[in-house]
Short mmCIF file of N, CA and C in Angstrom, two decimals:
data_model
loop_
_atom_site.label_atom_id
_atom_site.label_comp_id
_atom_site.label_asym_id
_atom_site.label_seq_id
_atom_site.Cartn_x
_atom_site.Cartn_y
_atom_site.Cartn_z
N MET A 1 -2.90 -26.64 -31.40
CA MET A 1 -3.11 -26.04 -30.10
C MET A 1 -2.43 -24.70 -30.03
N PRO A 2 -3.17 -23.60 -29.69
CA PRO A 2 -2.52 -22.25 -29.63
C PRO A 2 -1.48 -22.19 -28.52
N ALA A 3 -0.50 -21.40 -28.75
CA ALA A 3 0.53 -21.16 -27.75
C ALA A 3 -0.02 -20.42 -26.57
N ALA A 4 0.34 -20.84 -25.39
CA ALA A 4 -0.14 -20.17 -24.18
C ALA A 4 0.56 -18.80 -24.05
N GLU A 5 -0.21 -17.84 -23.58
CA GLU A 5 0.35 -16.53 -23.32
C GLU A 5 1.37 -16.64 -22.18
N PRO A 6 2.47 -15.97 -22.30
CA PRO A 6 3.42 -16.01 -21.17
C PRO A 6 2.83 -15.36 -19.93
N SER A 7 3.20 -15.90 -18.81
CA SER A 7 2.75 -15.36 -17.53
C SER A 7 3.51 -14.07 -17.27
N PRO A 8 2.87 -13.09 -16.64
CA PRO A 8 3.65 -11.86 -16.29
C PRO A 8 4.68 -12.23 -15.23
N PRO A 9 5.76 -11.47 -15.18
CA PRO A 9 6.75 -11.72 -14.15
C PRO A 9 6.14 -11.57 -12.74
N ALA A 10 6.69 -12.29 -11.82
CA ALA A 10 6.17 -12.26 -10.42
C ALA A 10 6.16 -10.84 -9.86
N ALA A 11 7.19 -10.08 -10.17
CA ALA A 11 7.28 -8.70 -9.65
C ALA A 11 6.09 -7.86 -10.14
N GLU A 12 5.69 -8.08 -11.41
CA GLU A 12 4.56 -7.31 -11.96
C GLU A 12 3.24 -7.76 -11.33
N VAL A 13 3.10 -9.03 -11.04
CA VAL A 13 1.90 -9.54 -10.36
C VAL A 13 1.78 -8.87 -9.04
N LEU A 14 2.88 -8.81 -8.28
CA LEU A 14 2.85 -8.15 -6.95
C LEU A 14 2.50 -6.69 -7.05
N ARG A 15 3.12 -5.99 -8.01
CA ARG A 15 2.81 -4.56 -8.19
C ARG A 15 1.30 -4.37 -8.47
N GLN A 16 0.76 -5.18 -9.32
CA GLN A 16 -0.66 -5.07 -9.64
C GLN A 16 -1.52 -5.32 -8.39
N ARG A 17 -1.15 -6.31 -7.60
CA ARG A 17 -1.89 -6.62 -6.38
C ARG A 17 -1.86 -5.44 -5.40
N TYR A 18 -0.70 -4.85 -5.22
CA TYR A 18 -0.60 -3.73 -4.30
C TYR A 18 -1.32 -2.46 -4.88
N ALA A 19 -1.25 -2.27 -6.17
CA ALA A 19 -1.89 -1.12 -6.81
C ALA A 19 -3.40 -1.19 -6.65
N ARG A 20 -3.96 -2.36 -6.74
CA ARG A 20 -5.43 -2.50 -6.59
C ARG A 20 -5.93 -2.11 -5.19
N ARG A 21 -5.07 -2.17 -4.20
CA ARG A 21 -5.45 -1.91 -2.84
C ARG A 21 -5.33 -0.41 -2.46
N LEU A 22 -4.62 0.38 -3.23
CA LEU A 22 -4.35 1.75 -2.91
C LEU A 22 -5.61 2.55 -2.63
N PRO A 23 -5.52 3.52 -1.67
CA PRO A 23 -6.59 4.48 -1.57
C PRO A 23 -6.59 5.35 -2.83
N ASP A 24 -7.72 5.94 -3.13
CA ASP A 24 -7.82 6.79 -4.34
C ASP A 24 -7.08 8.09 -4.21
N ALA A 25 -6.78 8.51 -2.99
CA ALA A 25 -6.04 9.71 -2.72
C ALA A 25 -5.28 9.58 -1.42
N LEU A 26 -4.15 10.24 -1.32
CA LEU A 26 -3.38 10.11 -0.12
C LEU A 26 -4.07 10.79 1.10
N ARG A 27 -4.94 11.68 0.82
CA ARG A 27 -5.70 12.27 1.95
C ARG A 27 -6.70 11.34 2.58
N ARG A 28 -7.03 10.26 1.91
CA ARG A 28 -8.00 9.30 2.44
C ARG A 28 -7.55 8.59 3.70
N PRO A 29 -6.27 8.10 3.81
CA PRO A 29 -5.93 7.44 5.04
C PRO A 29 -6.02 8.38 6.25
N ALA A 30 -7.01 8.14 7.08
CA ALA A 30 -7.26 8.99 8.21
C ALA A 30 -7.34 8.18 9.49
N GLY A 31 -6.44 7.20 9.58
CA GLY A 31 -6.41 6.31 10.76
C GLY A 31 -5.92 7.02 11.97
N PRO A 32 -5.84 6.27 13.08
CA PRO A 32 -5.45 6.86 14.32
C PRO A 32 -4.03 7.38 14.33
N THR A 33 -3.74 8.33 15.23
CA THR A 33 -2.37 8.89 15.36
C THR A 33 -1.79 8.57 16.73
N HIS A 34 -2.59 8.14 17.68
CA HIS A 34 -2.13 7.84 19.05
C HIS A 34 -2.85 6.62 19.58
N GLY A 35 -2.26 6.07 20.61
CA GLY A 35 -2.91 4.98 21.30
C GLY A 35 -2.59 3.61 20.73
N SER A 36 -3.33 2.63 21.17
CA SER A 36 -3.12 1.25 20.81
C SER A 36 -4.04 0.84 19.69
N VAL A 37 -3.52 0.08 18.72
CA VAL A 37 -4.31 -0.39 17.62
C VAL A 37 -4.21 -1.93 17.54
N GLN A 38 -5.35 -2.59 17.49
CA GLN A 38 -5.41 -4.04 17.31
C GLN A 38 -5.72 -4.30 15.83
N LEU A 39 -4.77 -4.96 15.15
CA LEU A 39 -5.01 -5.21 13.76
C LEU A 39 -5.93 -6.40 13.59
N PRO A 40 -6.77 -6.39 12.58
CA PRO A 40 -7.67 -7.50 12.30
C PRO A 40 -6.87 -8.78 11.94
N LEU A 41 -7.43 -9.89 12.19
CA LEU A 41 -6.77 -11.17 11.92
C LEU A 41 -6.34 -11.35 10.46
N HIS A 42 -7.11 -10.83 9.52
CA HIS A 42 -6.71 -10.99 8.11
C HIS A 42 -5.52 -10.13 7.75
N VAL A 43 -5.15 -9.16 8.57
CA VAL A 43 -3.97 -8.33 8.34
C VAL A 43 -2.76 -8.87 9.12
N ALA A 44 -2.96 -9.22 10.36
CA ALA A 44 -1.88 -9.74 11.19
C ALA A 44 -2.33 -11.08 11.78
N TRP A 45 -2.01 -12.16 11.11
CA TRP A 45 -2.47 -13.45 11.53
C TRP A 45 -1.49 -14.21 12.43
N SER A 46 -0.28 -13.68 12.60
CA SER A 46 0.65 -14.27 13.51
C SER A 46 1.59 -13.20 14.08
N GLY A 47 2.24 -13.49 15.14
CA GLY A 47 3.11 -12.50 15.74
C GLY A 47 2.32 -11.39 16.40
N LEU A 48 2.89 -10.22 16.41
CA LEU A 48 2.23 -9.07 17.02
C LEU A 48 0.95 -8.70 16.30
N THR A 49 -0.09 -8.40 17.07
CA THR A 49 -1.34 -7.94 16.50
C THR A 49 -1.78 -6.61 17.08
N ARG A 50 -1.19 -6.22 18.18
CA ARG A 50 -1.50 -4.98 18.88
C ARG A 50 -0.25 -4.08 18.84
N PHE A 51 -0.48 -2.83 18.46
CA PHE A 51 0.64 -1.88 18.27
C PHE A 51 0.36 -0.59 18.98
N ASP A 52 1.40 -0.01 19.58
CA ASP A 52 1.26 1.29 20.29
C ASP A 52 1.77 2.37 19.36
N LEU A 53 0.88 3.19 18.88
CA LEU A 53 1.27 4.25 17.93
C LEU A 53 2.11 5.33 18.56
N ASP A 54 2.15 5.40 19.89
CA ASP A 54 2.96 6.40 20.55
C ASP A 54 4.44 5.97 20.69
N ARG A 55 4.73 4.74 20.31
CA ARG A 55 6.09 4.21 20.32
C ARG A 55 6.57 4.07 18.86
N PRO A 56 7.56 4.81 18.47
CA PRO A 56 7.99 4.84 17.07
C PRO A 56 8.26 3.45 16.42
N ARG A 57 8.90 2.55 17.10
CA ARG A 57 9.20 1.25 16.57
C ARG A 57 7.92 0.42 16.37
N SER A 58 7.04 0.49 17.32
CA SER A 58 5.78 -0.18 17.25
C SER A 58 4.96 0.35 16.09
N ARG A 59 4.91 1.67 15.95
CA ARG A 59 4.16 2.32 14.89
C ARG A 59 4.74 1.91 13.50
N MET A 60 6.06 1.90 13.40
CA MET A 60 6.71 1.55 12.12
C MET A 60 6.38 0.07 11.77
N SER A 61 6.40 -0.74 12.75
CA SER A 61 6.10 -2.17 12.56
C SER A 61 4.67 -2.36 12.08
N MET A 62 3.74 -1.60 12.67
CA MET A 62 2.36 -1.69 12.27
C MET A 62 2.19 -1.22 10.82
N TYR A 63 2.83 -0.15 10.49
CA TYR A 63 2.68 0.41 9.12
C TYR A 63 3.27 -0.57 8.10
N ARG A 64 4.37 -1.19 8.42
CA ARG A 64 4.95 -2.22 7.51
C ARG A 64 3.96 -3.35 7.28
N THR A 65 3.34 -3.83 8.36
CA THR A 65 2.39 -4.91 8.26
C THR A 65 1.18 -4.53 7.46
N VAL A 66 0.62 -3.34 7.75
CA VAL A 66 -0.57 -2.89 7.04
C VAL A 66 -0.30 -2.65 5.57
N LEU A 67 0.82 -2.04 5.25
CA LEU A 67 1.18 -1.83 3.83
C LEU A 67 1.33 -3.15 3.08
N ALA A 68 1.87 -4.16 3.72
CA ALA A 68 2.10 -5.43 3.08
C ALA A 68 0.86 -6.32 3.00
N GLU A 69 0.06 -6.30 4.02
CA GLU A 69 -1.01 -7.27 4.14
C GLU A 69 -2.41 -6.69 4.08
N GLY A 70 -2.55 -5.38 4.27
CA GLY A 70 -3.86 -4.76 4.34
C GLY A 70 -4.53 -4.65 2.98
N GLN A 71 -5.84 -4.74 3.01
CA GLN A 71 -6.68 -4.49 1.83
C GLN A 71 -6.98 -3.00 1.76
N HIS A 72 -7.68 -2.58 0.75
CA HIS A 72 -8.00 -1.16 0.55
C HIS A 72 -8.59 -0.52 1.81
N ASP A 73 -9.64 -1.15 2.34
CA ASP A 73 -10.33 -0.58 3.50
C ASP A 73 -9.40 -0.55 4.73
N ASP A 74 -8.50 -1.49 4.85
CA ASP A 74 -7.55 -1.48 5.96
C ASP A 74 -6.57 -0.31 5.82
N LEU A 75 -6.10 -0.04 4.63
CA LEU A 75 -5.16 1.04 4.40
C LEU A 75 -5.79 2.38 4.78
N VAL A 76 -7.04 2.55 4.39
CA VAL A 76 -7.77 3.78 4.68
C VAL A 76 -8.05 3.93 6.16
N ALA A 77 -8.44 2.86 6.82
CA ALA A 77 -8.85 2.91 8.21
C ALA A 77 -7.71 2.87 9.21
N LEU A 78 -6.60 2.23 8.84
CA LEU A 78 -5.52 2.04 9.80
C LEU A 78 -4.33 2.97 9.66
N LEU A 79 -4.09 3.46 8.44
CA LEU A 79 -2.96 4.33 8.23
C LEU A 79 -3.44 5.77 8.35
N ASN A 80 -2.50 6.61 8.74
CA ASN A 80 -2.78 8.04 8.83
C ASN A 80 -1.87 8.77 7.89
N ARG A 81 -2.42 9.64 7.08
CA ARG A 81 -1.68 10.33 6.05
C ARG A 81 -0.45 11.04 6.57
N ASP A 82 -0.62 11.82 7.64
CA ASP A 82 0.53 12.60 8.15
C ASP A 82 1.62 11.70 8.71
N LEU A 83 1.20 10.65 9.46
CA LEU A 83 2.21 9.72 9.99
C LEU A 83 2.90 8.98 8.83
N LEU A 84 2.17 8.60 7.82
CA LEU A 84 2.77 7.92 6.67
C LEU A 84 3.82 8.77 5.99
N ILE A 85 3.49 10.02 5.77
CA ILE A 85 4.46 10.95 5.12
C ILE A 85 5.67 11.16 6.03
N ASP A 86 5.45 11.39 7.31
CA ASP A 86 6.57 11.61 8.25
C ASP A 86 7.47 10.39 8.31
N GLN A 87 6.92 9.20 8.30
CA GLN A 87 7.73 7.97 8.44
C GLN A 87 8.28 7.50 7.12
N TRP A 88 7.79 7.98 6.02
CA TRP A 88 8.15 7.43 4.71
C TRP A 88 9.66 7.31 4.42
N PRO A 89 10.45 8.33 4.75
CA PRO A 89 11.88 8.19 4.46
C PRO A 89 12.52 6.91 5.02
N VAL A 90 12.12 6.53 6.21
CA VAL A 90 12.64 5.29 6.80
C VAL A 90 11.80 4.10 6.37
N LEU A 91 10.50 4.24 6.41
CA LEU A 91 9.58 3.15 6.11
C LEU A 91 9.84 2.59 4.71
N ARG A 92 10.18 3.43 3.75
CA ARG A 92 10.38 2.98 2.36
C ARG A 92 11.57 2.03 2.26
N THR A 93 12.48 2.09 3.23
CA THR A 93 13.67 1.21 3.24
C THR A 93 13.34 -0.14 3.90
N LEU A 94 12.19 -0.24 4.55
CA LEU A 94 11.81 -1.43 5.30
C LEU A 94 10.76 -2.28 4.62
N ILE A 95 10.19 -1.76 3.55
CA ILE A 95 9.12 -2.48 2.82
C ILE A 95 9.69 -3.00 1.51
N SER A 96 8.96 -3.85 0.84
CA SER A 96 9.41 -4.39 -0.41
C SER A 96 9.46 -3.36 -1.50
N ARG A 97 10.29 -3.56 -2.49
CA ARG A 97 10.41 -2.66 -3.62
C ARG A 97 9.03 -2.50 -4.30
N ALA A 98 8.29 -3.59 -4.43
CA ALA A 98 6.98 -3.51 -5.11
C ALA A 98 6.05 -2.55 -4.40
N ILE A 99 5.97 -2.65 -3.06
CA ILE A 99 5.11 -1.77 -2.28
C ILE A 99 5.59 -0.32 -2.41
N ARG A 100 6.89 -0.13 -2.23
CA ARG A 100 7.46 1.25 -2.31
C ARG A 100 7.20 1.84 -3.66
N ASP A 101 7.45 1.16 -4.72
CA ASP A 101 7.28 1.67 -6.06
C ASP A 101 5.82 2.04 -6.36
N VAL A 102 4.93 1.16 -5.97
CA VAL A 102 3.48 1.43 -6.21
C VAL A 102 3.05 2.67 -5.46
N TRP A 103 3.41 2.78 -4.21
CA TRP A 103 2.98 3.97 -3.42
C TRP A 103 3.63 5.21 -3.90
N GLU A 104 4.88 5.19 -4.27
CA GLU A 104 5.53 6.41 -4.71
C GLU A 104 5.08 6.84 -6.09
N GLU A 105 4.74 5.89 -6.96
CA GLU A 105 4.22 6.26 -8.26
C GLU A 105 2.79 6.83 -8.14
N ALA A 106 2.03 6.32 -7.23
CA ALA A 106 0.65 6.81 -7.07
C ALA A 106 0.62 8.14 -6.31
N PHE A 107 1.54 8.30 -5.37
CA PHE A 107 1.56 9.47 -4.52
C PHE A 107 2.94 10.11 -4.50
N PRO A 108 3.24 10.94 -5.49
CA PRO A 108 4.57 11.55 -5.57
C PRO A 108 5.00 12.31 -4.31
N GLU A 109 4.04 12.79 -3.55
CA GLU A 109 4.43 13.49 -2.32
C GLU A 109 5.19 12.60 -1.36
N LEU A 110 5.00 11.27 -1.46
CA LEU A 110 5.80 10.39 -0.60
C LEU A 110 7.25 10.41 -1.06
N ALA A 111 7.46 10.26 -2.37
CA ALA A 111 8.84 10.29 -2.89
C ALA A 111 9.49 11.61 -2.59
N SER A 112 8.73 12.72 -2.66
CA SER A 112 9.35 14.01 -2.39
C SER A 112 9.63 14.24 -0.93
N ALA A 113 9.04 13.39 -0.04
CA ALA A 113 9.32 13.51 1.37
C ALA A 113 10.72 13.01 1.72
N CYS A 114 11.39 12.35 0.76
CA CYS A 114 12.73 11.86 1.01
C CYS A 114 13.64 12.16 -0.16
N PRO A 115 13.97 13.46 -0.37
CA PRO A 115 14.79 13.85 -1.47
C PRO A 115 16.17 13.12 -1.42
N GLY A 116 16.59 12.73 -2.63
CA GLY A 116 17.89 12.09 -2.73
C GLY A 116 17.87 10.61 -2.44
N ALA A 117 16.66 10.05 -2.11
CA ALA A 117 16.59 8.61 -1.82
C ALA A 117 16.80 7.82 -3.09
N ALA A 118 17.58 6.78 -2.95
CA ALA A 118 17.84 5.91 -4.11
C ALA A 118 16.66 5.02 -4.34
N ALA A 119 16.32 4.79 -5.60
CA ALA A 119 15.19 3.95 -5.93
C ALA A 119 15.52 2.50 -5.79
#
């Protein structure tokens, strides 16, 4: 019986999952910048589902949820490029390392938005 191939580490599986969801360019996310946003059930299935983009904490919470749970089309439709870049220095400290690394590797302009940030 042939030896089974070793499973990839869990961290690599997560990285691959998040990488498959990325927009093809950072200019693609053109979501709303103001007002109230109701997240779809497949993105926010418990807790808060409606977020006020005009309130910084609410906006940050929505972005955390969408980055972690959103699929490709959700990332493009719900996130806004300019808000993402503006929030990134703080947002990157609130999301998982896998999400942060995948986004910063794909879009170096995010990493450059927070010079001196520790990896």
